[in-house]
Amino acid sequence: MPSLLPKLPSRDEGAAAFPGPPANGYTFLPWLLMGTGAAVEVAKGKVAHPLLGGLGVLAFAVLYALVAFRALDKGRRAQRSTLVLLGALAAVTYALGLGYGGVWLLFFPLLSLTCGAALRDKRLGYVIITLAASVGVISGIKTGDPWDNMTIAYGTFLSGMVIAALLSLSETVRELRDTRQELARTAVEKERLRFSRDLHDLLGHTLSVIVVKSEAARRIAPRDLDAALGQVADIESVGRQALTEIREAVTGYREGSLATELDRARSALSAAEVEPVVRQSGPPLPAQAEALLGWVVREAVTNVVRHSAASRCEIVVDGTSERVTLTVTDNGRGAPAAPAHAPRIGGNGLKGLTERLAAAGGSLTAGPAPRTGFQVSAELPVDPEDIALDAELTNAPDAR
C-alpha cells in the first residue's frame, strides 16, 4: 500500500506547496484508527466470515487513502476516476455497515470525510445528508437505540461538512497568497516602468539641451567668446541639474514644476534658434497636474529641438476650474519619416506620457498641426480639493 501513495514532501517543501491545513494526504490517515474496533473483531474471530470482513477492512483502507490523496490534488480531484474510487469506497462502507453493524458503522464518518474532501460543490450537501440519514437508519435496524442513531448520524454529517469547510478555507488562503505575490510582482514591474520612463525623459531632454548648447557655443565662439562661455556655463548648469534630478528620480521623490519646465523650454528653444512663445492662463494647478504637464512640456520641446527644424514653437497652457489644456505647436516639418531602425517621434516618450495621463483621467494627442508643423496636446481634469490641499500645505506654518 505505501507504494500506491505519493512521496511525503519535506518540511520546507510542504510548507511552500501546501499552505494551510491540511498539509497533505497523510493528514487523513490517522483517522483510519476509527476502524480499529472492526479490525480487532476480525482478529478475534467475533464476526461471521472473518476473512471476508478482513478483506473488507483492507479494501476500505486502500480506497480511503487513494481518495484522500486524490482529493487534495485539484487536477486529479476533478477526474472521473476519483468519483469511481469514491463510489467503490461507498459500496464497501455500506456492505460492511449492513453486514456487521456496531463498530463497523464508524466507517461512515470516514466515508463522509472523503466525500467532504473530494466533493466541494452543490452535490456535497445532498451526499452528506444522505449518508447521515442512511447510517442512522442502519444503526436503528442493528441496535434499536435512537440515541446511537443520532450520535452516529451527527458524527457522519459533521465530519464531512467540517473537512469541506477547512479545505475550502485552505484553498482560499492559498489563492490569497498567490494573489498577493502577483500584486507585489505587478507593483515592482510598474515601478520599474515608471523609473525607466523617468530616466528616458530626463536623459533625453538633458542630452538634447547639452547638444544644442554645445553646437551654439561652437558656432559663436569665433566671433563672441563671452557668449560662448555663457553657453558653456549653461551646459555645466544643465549637467548639474540633471544629476540632481536623476538622484531624485531614483529615490522616487521628484516633483515637476510646470513653471520650471517652461523656463527650461524657453532656454532650450532659444539655444536651438527656435523662437519660444509661451502663454499661460487660468487658476493655479495642483501639484500632480503640474508634474504631468511638466513632463509633457519636456518631451514635446525635446522633440521640437531634435526633429522639427522649426523656427517658432508656441506653448499654451489654458486652465479652468475643472480642466487644463496644454498645447505645444511648432512650424517645422512635422513628424519625420524615420528609418525603420531609428526611434520615431511619438515613440516611447509620448507613449509613456499618454499612459500616465490616461491613468490620471486625462488624454494626450500628437499629430500634424492645423497649418504646418507638429502639435502635441494634453488635457487633464482639475480637482478643486487638490488645489485647496496644496494651498493649505504651502501656507502651513513650519512644524519645527
Short mmCIF file of N, CA, C and O in Angstrom, two decimals, residues 40-153:
data_model
loop_
_atom_site.label_atom_id
_atom_site.label_comp_id
_atom_site.label_asym_id
_atom_site.label_seq_id
_atom_site.Cartn_x
_atom_site.Cartn_y
_atom_site.Cartn_z
N VAL A 40 -10.11 -5.37 15.24
CA VAL A 40 -9.95 -6.23 16.43
C VAL A 40 -10.99 -7.35 16.40
O VAL A 40 -10.67 -8.52 16.72
N GLU A 41 -12.23 -7.04 16.03
CA GLU A 41 -13.27 -8.08 15.94
C GLU A 41 -12.90 -9.14 14.92
O GLU A 41 -13.13 -10.34 15.13
N VAL A 42 -12.32 -8.69 13.80
CA VAL A 42 -11.89 -9.66 12.79
C VAL A 42 -10.76 -10.54 13.33
O VAL A 42 -10.75 -11.76 13.15
N ALA A 43 -9.80 -9.89 14.03
CA ALA A 43 -8.65 -10.64 14.55
C ALA A 43 -9.09 -11.66 15.59
O ALA A 43 -8.51 -12.76 15.68
N LYS A 44 -10.08 -11.31 16.38
CA LYS A 44 -10.55 -12.23 17.42
C LYS A 44 -11.60 -13.21 16.91
O LYS A 44 -12.05 -14.07 17.68
N GLY A 45 -11.99 -13.08 15.67
CA GLY A 45 -12.98 -14.00 15.11
C GLY A 45 -14.36 -13.81 15.65
O GLY A 45 -15.15 -14.77 15.71
N LYS A 46 -14.70 -12.60 16.09
CA LYS A 46 -16.01 -12.34 16.68
C LYS A 46 -17.07 -12.02 15.64
O LYS A 46 -18.21 -11.70 16.00
N VAL A 47 -16.74 -12.08 14.36
CA VAL A 47 -17.71 -11.76 13.30
C VAL A 47 -17.84 -12.95 12.38
O VAL A 47 -16.94 -13.81 12.30
N ALA A 48 -18.95 -13.00 11.71
CA ALA A 48 -19.14 -14.06 10.73
C ALA A 48 -18.24 -13.81 9.53
O ALA A 48 -18.05 -12.66 9.11
N HIS A 49 -17.68 -14.88 9.02
CA HIS A 49 -16.80 -14.79 7.85
C HIS A 49 -15.66 -13.80 8.10
O HIS A 49 -15.57 -12.74 7.49
N PRO A 50 -14.78 -14.07 9.04
CA PRO A 50 -13.69 -13.15 9.37
C PRO A 50 -12.82 -12.80 8.17
O PRO A 50 -12.35 -11.66 8.04
N LEU A 51 -12.57 -13.78 7.28
CA LEU A 51 -11.74 -13.49 6.11
C LEU A 51 -12.39 -12.43 5.23
O LEU A 51 -11.73 -11.49 4.77
N LEU A 52 -13.69 -12.57 5.03
CA LEU A 52 -14.40 -11.60 4.21
C LEU A 52 -14.40 -10.21 4.89
O LEU A 52 -14.21 -9.18 4.24
N GLY A 53 -14.57 -10.22 6.24
CA GLY A 53 -14.52 -8.95 6.96
C GLY A 53 -13.15 -8.32 6.89
O GLY A 53 -13.01 -7.10 6.74
N GLY A 54 -12.08 -9.14 7.00
CA GLY A 54 -10.73 -8.60 6.91
C GLY A 54 -10.45 -8.00 5.55
O GLY A 54 -9.82 -6.93 5.43
N LEU A 55 -10.90 -8.69 4.48
CA LEU A 55 -10.72 -8.13 3.13
C LEU A 55 -11.49 -6.82 2.97
O LEU A 55 -11.04 -5.89 2.30
N GLY A 56 -12.66 -6.76 3.63
CA GLY A 56 -13.44 -5.53 3.56
C GLY A 56 -12.72 -4.37 4.24
O GLY A 56 -12.68 -3.24 3.72
N VAL A 57 -12.11 -4.62 5.41
CA VAL A 57 -11.35 -3.58 6.11
C VAL A 57 -10.17 -3.12 5.27
O VAL A 57 -9.87 -1.93 5.15
N LEU A 58 -9.44 -4.08 4.68
CA LEU A 58 -8.29 -3.73 3.85
C LEU A 58 -8.72 -2.93 2.62
O LEU A 58 -8.08 -1.93 2.26
N ALA A 59 -9.79 -3.36 1.97
CA ALA A 59 -10.28 -2.63 0.79
C ALA A 59 -10.70 -1.21 1.16
O ALA A 59 -10.41 -0.25 0.43
N PHE A 60 -11.36 -1.08 2.33
CA PHE A 60 -11.76 0.26 2.76
C PHE A 60 -10.53 1.15 2.99
O PHE A 60 -10.51 2.31 2.57
N ALA A 61 -9.50 0.61 3.67
CA ALA A 61 -8.31 1.41 3.97
C ALA A 61 -7.60 1.86 2.70
O ALA A 61 -7.19 3.02 2.57
N VAL A 62 -7.47 0.95 1.72
CA VAL A 62 -6.78 1.30 0.46
C VAL A 62 -7.58 2.35 -0.31
O VAL A 62 -7.03 3.37 -0.77
N LEU A 63 -8.89 2.12 -0.45
CA LEU A 63 -9.72 3.08 -1.20
C LEU A 63 -9.76 4.43 -0.48
O LEU A 63 -9.71 5.49 -1.13
N TYR A 64 -9.85 4.42 0.83
CA TYR A 64 -9.88 5.66 1.61
C TYR A 64 -8.61 6.47 1.38
O TYR A 64 -8.66 7.69 1.14
N ALA A 65 -7.44 5.82 1.44
CA ALA A 65 -6.17 6.53 1.25
C ALA A 65 -6.06 7.09 -0.17
O ALA A 65 -5.63 8.23 -0.37
N LEU A 66 -6.45 6.29 -1.16
CA LEU A 66 -6.35 6.76 -2.55
C LEU A 66 -7.24 7.97 -2.79
O LEU A 66 -6.83 8.97 -3.40
N VAL A 67 -8.48 7.90 -2.29
CA VAL A 67 -9.40 9.04 -2.49
C VAL A 67 -8.91 10.27 -1.73
O VAL A 67 -8.97 11.39 -2.23
N ALA A 68 -8.37 10.07 -0.53
CA ALA A 68 -7.90 11.21 0.27
C ALA A 68 -6.77 11.94 -0.44
O ALA A 68 -6.75 13.18 -0.50
N PHE A 69 -5.80 11.21 -0.99
CA PHE A 69 -4.69 11.85 -1.69
C PHE A 69 -5.14 12.52 -2.98
O PHE A 69 -4.67 13.61 -3.33
N ARG A 70 -6.04 11.88 -3.71
CA ARG A 70 -6.52 12.49 -4.97
C ARG A 70 -7.37 13.72 -4.68
O ARG A 70 -7.40 14.66 -5.48
N ALA A 71 -8.06 13.73 -3.55
CA ALA A 71 -8.94 14.86 -3.23
C ALA A 71 -8.15 16.14 -2.98
O ALA A 71 -8.68 17.24 -3.17
N LEU A 72 -6.89 16.03 -2.56
CA LEU A 72 -6.08 17.22 -2.28
C LEU A 72 -5.32 17.71 -3.51
O LEU A 72 -4.63 18.71 -3.43
N ASP A 73 -5.45 17.00 -4.62
CA ASP A 73 -4.86 17.43 -5.89
C ASP A 73 -5.98 17.96 -6.77
O ASP A 73 -6.85 17.20 -7.19
N LYS A 74 -5.97 19.27 -7.03
CA LYS A 74 -7.11 19.88 -7.72
C LYS A 74 -7.36 19.26 -9.09
O LYS A 74 -8.51 19.08 -9.50
N GLY A 75 -6.28 18.93 -9.80
CA GLY A 75 -6.45 18.34 -11.12
C GLY A 75 -7.01 16.93 -11.05
O GLY A 75 -7.93 16.57 -11.79
N ARG A 76 -6.46 16.12 -10.16
CA ARG A 76 -6.91 14.73 -10.05
C ARG A 76 -8.29 14.64 -9.39
O ARG A 76 -9.04 13.68 -9.63
N ARG A 77 -8.62 15.60 -8.54
CA ARG A 77 -9.92 15.58 -7.87
C ARG A 77 -11.07 15.66 -8.88
O ARG A 77 -12.13 15.08 -8.67
N ALA A 78 -10.86 16.39 -9.95
CA ALA A 78 -11.93 16.57 -10.95
C ALA A 78 -12.03 15.41 -11.93
O ALA A 78 -12.95 15.38 -12.76
N GLN A 79 -11.10 14.46 -11.87
CA GLN A 79 -11.13 13.34 -12.80
C GLN A 79 -12.25 12.36 -12.46
O GLN A 79 -12.62 12.20 -11.30
N ARG A 80 -12.71 11.68 -13.49
CA ARG A 80 -13.80 10.70 -13.30
C ARG A 80 -13.36 9.52 -12.43
O ARG A 80 -14.16 8.97 -11.67
N SER A 81 -12.07 9.17 -12.52
CA SER A 81 -11.57 8.03 -11.74
C SER A 81 -11.70 8.28 -10.24
O SER A 81 -11.91 7.32 -9.47
N THR A 82 -11.60 9.53 -9.82
CA THR A 82 -11.76 9.83 -8.40
C THR A 82 -13.18 9.53 -7.94
O THR A 82 -13.40 8.96 -6.86
N LEU A 83 -14.16 9.89 -8.76
CA LEU A 83 -15.55 9.58 -8.43
C LEU A 83 -15.81 8.08 -8.42
O LEU A 83 -16.58 7.57 -7.59
N VAL A 84 -15.13 7.36 -9.32
CA VAL A 84 -15.28 5.90 -9.34
C VAL A 84 -14.74 5.29 -8.05
O VAL A 84 -15.36 4.41 -7.43
N LEU A 85 -13.55 5.75 -7.64
CA LEU A 85 -12.98 5.25 -6.38
C LEU A 85 -13.86 5.61 -5.19
O LEU A 85 -14.03 4.80 -4.26
N LEU A 86 -14.43 6.82 -5.21
CA LEU A 86 -15.31 7.23 -4.12
C LEU A 86 -16.57 6.36 -4.10
O LEU A 86 -17.06 5.98 -3.02
N GLY A 87 -17.09 6.04 -5.27
CA GLY A 87 -18.26 5.15 -5.33
C GLY A 87 -17.94 3.77 -4.81
O GLY A 87 -18.75 3.14 -4.10
N ALA A 88 -16.74 3.24 -5.14
CA ALA A 88 -16.34 1.93 -4.64
C ALA A 88 -16.18 1.96 -3.12
O ALA A 88 -16.57 1.01 -2.42
N LEU A 89 -15.63 3.06 -2.59
CA LEU A 89 -15.50 3.20 -1.15
C LEU A 89 -16.87 3.22 -0.47
O LEU A 89 -17.07 2.60 0.59
N ALA A 90 -17.83 3.91 -1.08
CA ALA A 90 -19.18 3.94 -0.53
C ALA A 90 -19.81 2.55 -0.54
O ALA A 90 -20.48 2.13 0.43
N ALA A 91 -19.59 1.79 -1.61
CA ALA A 91 -20.16 0.43 -1.70
C ALA A 91 -19.59 -0.47 -0.61
O ALA A 91 -20.32 -1.22 0.06
N VAL A 92 -18.27 -0.39 -0.39
CA VAL A 92 -17.64 -1.19 0.66
C VAL A 92 -18.17 -0.79 2.04
O VAL A 92 -18.46 -1.64 2.90
N THR A 93 -18.33 0.53 2.25
CA THR A 93 -18.80 1.03 3.55
C THR A 93 -20.21 0.53 3.85
O THR A 93 -20.51 0.06 4.95
N TYR A 94 -21.10 0.63 2.85
CA TYR A 94 -22.48 0.18 3.06
C TYR A 94 -22.52 -1.33 3.26
O TYR A 94 -23.32 -1.85 4.08
N ALA A 95 -21.69 -2.06 2.52
CA ALA A 95 -21.69 -3.53 2.67
C ALA A 95 -21.25 -3.92 4.08
O ALA A 95 -21.87 -4.79 4.73
N LEU A 96 -20.19 -3.28 4.59
CA LEU A 96 -19.71 -3.60 5.94
C LEU A 96 -20.71 -3.16 7.00
O LEU A 96 -20.95 -3.88 7.99
N GLY A 97 -21.33 -1.97 6.82
CA GLY A 97 -22.30 -1.49 7.80
C GLY A 97 -23.53 -2.36 7.86
O GLY A 97 -24.03 -2.70 8.95
N LEU A 98 -24.06 -2.74 6.69
CA LEU A 98 -25.25 -3.60 6.67
C LEU A 98 -24.93 -5.01 7.12
O LEU A 98 -25.79 -5.70 7.71
N GLY A 99 -23.70 -5.47 6.83
CA GLY A 99 -23.36 -6.86 7.17
C GLY A 99 -23.06 -7.06 8.64
O GLY A 99 -23.41 -8.10 9.22
N TYR A 100 -22.43 -6.06 9.31
CA TYR A 100 -21.94 -6.27 10.67
C TYR A 100 -22.53 -5.28 11.68
O TYR A 100 -22.75 -5.66 12.84
N GLY A 101 -22.75 -4.02 11.31
CA GLY A 101 -23.28 -3.03 12.26
C GLY A 101 -22.29 -2.74 13.37
O GLY A 101 -21.10 -3.02 13.27
N GLY A 102 -22.77 -2.20 14.48
CA GLY A 102 -21.91 -1.91 15.63
C GLY A 102 -20.77 -0.97 15.29
O GLY A 102 -20.97 0.08 14.67
N VAL A 103 -19.54 -1.37 15.70
CA VAL A 103 -18.38 -0.51 15.47
C VAL A 103 -18.07 -0.36 13.98
O VAL A 103 -17.34 0.55 13.58
N TRP A 104 -18.60 -1.25 13.16
CA TRP A 104 -18.37 -1.14 11.71
C TRP A 104 -19.05 0.10 11.13
O TRP A 104 -18.69 0.56 10.04
N LEU A 105 -20.03 0.65 11.85
CA LEU A 105 -20.69 1.87 11.35
C LEU A 105 -19.79 3.10 11.44
O LEU A 105 -20.11 4.14 10.88
N LEU A 106 -18.67 2.96 12.18
CA LEU A 106 -17.74 4.10 12.27
C LEU A 106 -17.03 4.37 10.94
O LEU A 106 -16.35 5.38 10.80
N PHE A 107 -17.18 3.45 10.00
CA PHE A 107 -16.61 3.72 8.67
C PHE A 107 -17.41 4.81 7.94
O PHE A 107 -16.89 5.43 7.01
N PHE A 108 -18.65 5.04 8.35
CA PHE A 108 -19.46 6.06 7.67
C PHE A 108 -18.91 7.48 7.88
O PHE A 108 -18.86 8.27 6.94
N PRO A 109 -18.51 7.85 9.12
CA PRO A 109 -17.88 9.18 9.25
C PRO A 109 -16.62 9.32 8.39
O PRO A 109 -16.33 10.42 7.87
N LEU A 110 -15.86 8.21 8.23
CA LEU A 110 -14.67 8.28 7.38
C LEU A 110 -15.07 8.46 5.91
O LEU A 110 -14.42 9.20 5.16
N LEU A 111 -16.14 7.77 5.50
CA LEU A 111 -16.65 7.97 4.14
C LEU A 111 -17.10 9.41 3.94
O LEU A 111 -16.84 10.03 2.91
N SER A 112 -17.78 9.95 4.95
CA SER A 112 -18.23 11.34 4.87
C SER A 112 -17.02 12.29 4.78
O SER A 112 -17.05 13.30 4.08
N LEU A 113 -15.94 11.94 5.49
CA LEU A 113 -14.73 12.75 5.46
C LEU A 113 -14.16 12.82 4.04
O LEU A 113 -13.81 13.90 3.54
N THR A 114 -14.08 11.69 3.36
CA THR A 114 -13.55 11.68 2.00
C THR A 114 -14.50 12.38 1.03
O THR A 114 -14.06 13.02 0.08
N CYS A 115 -15.80 12.26 1.26
CA CYS A 115 -16.76 12.98 0.41
C CYS A 115 -16.58 14.49 0.55
O CYS A 115 -16.63 15.23 -0.43
N GLY A 116 -16.39 14.95 1.80
CA GLY A 116 -16.17 16.37 2.01
C GLY A 116 -14.91 16.87 1.35
O GLY A 116 -14.83 18.03 0.93
N ALA A 117 -13.89 15.99 1.26
CA ALA A 117 -12.64 16.39 0.62
C ALA A 117 -12.73 16.36 -0.90
O ALA A 117 -12.14 17.19 -1.58
N ALA A 118 -13.46 15.37 -1.44
CA ALA A 118 -13.50 15.19 -2.89
C ALA A 118 -14.63 15.95 -3.57
O ALA A 118 -14.50 16.33 -4.74
N LEU A 119 -15.73 16.18 -2.88
CA LEU A 119 -16.88 16.87 -3.48
C LEU A 119 -17.04 18.24 -2.83
O LEU A 119 -17.46 18.34 -1.68
N ARG A 120 -16.70 19.29 -3.55
CA ARG A 120 -16.77 20.63 -2.97
C ARG A 120 -17.67 21.52 -3.83
O ARG A 120 -17.32 22.63 -4.21
N ASP A 121 -18.81 20.99 -4.16
CA ASP A 121 -19.78 21.76 -4.94
C ASP A 121 -21.16 21.52 -4.35
O ASP A 121 -21.31 21.02 -3.23
N LYS A 122 -22.18 21.86 -5.10
CA LYS A 122 -23.55 21.76 -4.58
C LYS A 122 -23.98 20.32 -4.32
O LYS A 122 -24.96 20.07 -3.61
N ARG A 123 -23.25 19.33 -4.88
CA ARG A 123 -23.60 17.93 -4.62
C ARG A 123 -23.28 17.52 -3.19
O ARG A 123 -23.88 16.56 -2.67
N LEU A 124 -22.33 18.20 -2.56
CA LEU A 124 -21.84 17.75 -1.27
C LEU A 124 -22.94 17.71 -0.21
O LEU A 124 -23.06 16.74 0.54
N GLY A 125 -23.77 18.75 -0.15
CA GLY A 125 -24.83 18.79 0.86
C GLY A 125 -25.77 17.61 0.75
O GLY A 125 -26.10 16.96 1.76
N TYR A 126 -26.20 17.28 -0.48
CA TYR A 126 -27.11 16.15 -0.67
C TYR A 126 -26.43 14.83 -0.28
O TYR A 126 -27.06 13.95 0.35
N VAL A 127 -25.17 14.67 -0.64
CA VAL A 127 -24.46 13.42 -0.34
C VAL A 127 -24.29 13.25 1.16
O VAL A 127 -24.55 12.16 1.72
N ILE A 128 -23.89 14.32 1.87
CA ILE A 128 -23.66 14.21 3.31
C ILE A 128 -24.97 13.93 4.05
O ILE A 128 -25.02 13.09 4.98
N ILE A 129 -26.04 14.59 3.65
CA ILE A 129 -27.34 14.35 4.30
C ILE A 129 -27.79 12.91 4.07
O ILE A 129 -28.31 12.23 4.97
N THR A 130 -27.57 12.43 2.84
CA THR A 130 -27.94 11.05 2.52
C THR A 130 -27.14 10.06 3.37
O THR A 130 -27.69 9.08 3.92
N LEU A 131 -25.84 10.29 3.52
CA LEU A 131 -25.01 9.41 4.34
C LEU A 131 -25.47 9.43 5.79
O LEU A 131 -25.58 8.38 6.45
N ALA A 132 -25.70 10.64 6.33
CA ALA A 132 -26.11 10.75 7.74
C ALA A 132 -27.45 10.05 7.98
O ALA A 132 -27.63 9.33 8.98
N ALA A 133 -28.39 10.25 7.06
CA ALA A 133 -29.70 9.62 7.24
C ALA A 133 -29.61 8.11 7.11
O ALA A 133 -30.21 7.36 7.91
N SER A 134 -28.84 7.63 6.14
CA SER A 134 -28.77 6.18 5.92
C SER A 134 -28.05 5.47 7.06
O SER A 134 -28.46 4.38 7.49
N VAL A 135 -26.98 6.09 7.60
CA VAL A 135 -26.30 5.43 8.71
C VAL A 135 -27.18 5.44 9.96
O VAL A 135 -27.13 4.50 10.78
N GLY A 136 -28.01 6.47 10.09
CA GLY A 136 -28.96 6.47 11.21
C GLY A 136 -29.96 5.35 11.09
O GLY A 136 -30.28 4.67 12.08
N VAL A 137 -30.45 5.13 9.89
CA VAL A 137 -31.42 4.05 9.67
C VAL A 137 -30.76 2.70 9.92
O VAL A 137 -31.33 1.81 10.58
N ILE A 138 -29.54 2.51 9.38
CA ILE A 138 -28.85 1.22 9.57
C ILE A 138 -28.56 0.97 11.04
O ILE A 138 -28.74 -0.15 11.55
N SER A 139 -28.16 2.04 11.75
CA SER A 139 -27.88 1.88 13.18
C SER A 139 -29.15 1.52 13.94
O SER A 139 -29.14 0.69 14.86
N GLY A 140 -30.27 2.13 13.56
CA GLY A 140 -31.54 1.81 14.21
C GLY A 140 -31.95 0.37 13.97
O GLY A 140 -32.47 -0.31 14.87
N ILE A 141 -31.69 -0.12 12.76
CA ILE A 141 -32.04 -1.51 12.45
C ILE A 141 -31.18 -2.48 13.25
O ILE A 141 -31.67 -3.50 13.77
N LYS A 142 -29.90 -2.13 13.39
CA LYS A 142 -28.97 -3.05 14.06
C LYS A 142 -29.06 -3.02 15.58
O LYS A 142 -28.93 -4.05 16.24
N THR A 143 -29.29 -1.83 16.16
CA THR A 143 -29.26 -1.69 17.62
C THR A 143 -30.61 -1.37 18.23
O THR A 143 -30.87 -1.71 19.39
N GLY A 144 -31.45 -0.65 17.53
CA GLY A 144 -32.73 -0.24 18.07
C GLY A 144 -32.62 0.89 19.08
O GLY A 144 -33.62 1.22 19.73
N ASP A 145 -31.46 1.50 19.23
CA ASP A 145 -31.26 2.59 20.19
C ASP A 145 -31.28 3.92 19.43
O ASP A 145 -30.37 4.18 18.64
N PRO A 146 -32.31 4.79 19.66
CA PRO A 146 -32.39 6.03 18.90
C PRO A 146 -31.24 6.98 19.19
O PRO A 146 -30.85 7.77 18.34
N TRP A 147 -30.68 6.93 20.42
CA TRP A 147 -29.56 7.83 20.73
C TRP A 147 -28.31 7.44 19.96
O TRP A 147 -27.54 8.31 19.52
N ASP A 148 -28.08 6.14 19.79
CA ASP A 148 -26.98 5.70 18.94
C ASP A 148 -27.19 6.18 17.50
O ASP A 148 -26.25 6.58 16.82
N ASN A 149 -28.44 6.13 17.06
CA ASN A 149 -28.74 6.60 15.70
C ASN A 149 -28.34 8.07 15.54
O ASN A 149 -27.71 8.47 14.56
N MET A 150 -28.74 8.87 16.55
CA MET A 150 -28.48 10.30 16.45
C MET A 150 -26.98 10.60 16.51
O MET A 150 -26.46 11.45 15.77
N THR A 151 -26.26 9.89 17.38
CA THR A 151 -24.83 10.15 17.54
C THR A 151 -24.05 9.84 16.27
O THR A 151 -23.24 10.65 15.81
N ILE A 152 -24.26 8.65 15.70
CA ILE A 152 -23.50 8.27 14.51
C ILE A 152 -23.92 9.12 13.31
O ILE A 152 -23.09 9.47 12.47
N ALA A 153 -25.21 9.47 13.24
CA ALA A 153 -25.67 10.31 12.13
C ALA A 153 -25.07 11.72 12.23
O ALA A 153 -24.62 12.30 11.23
#
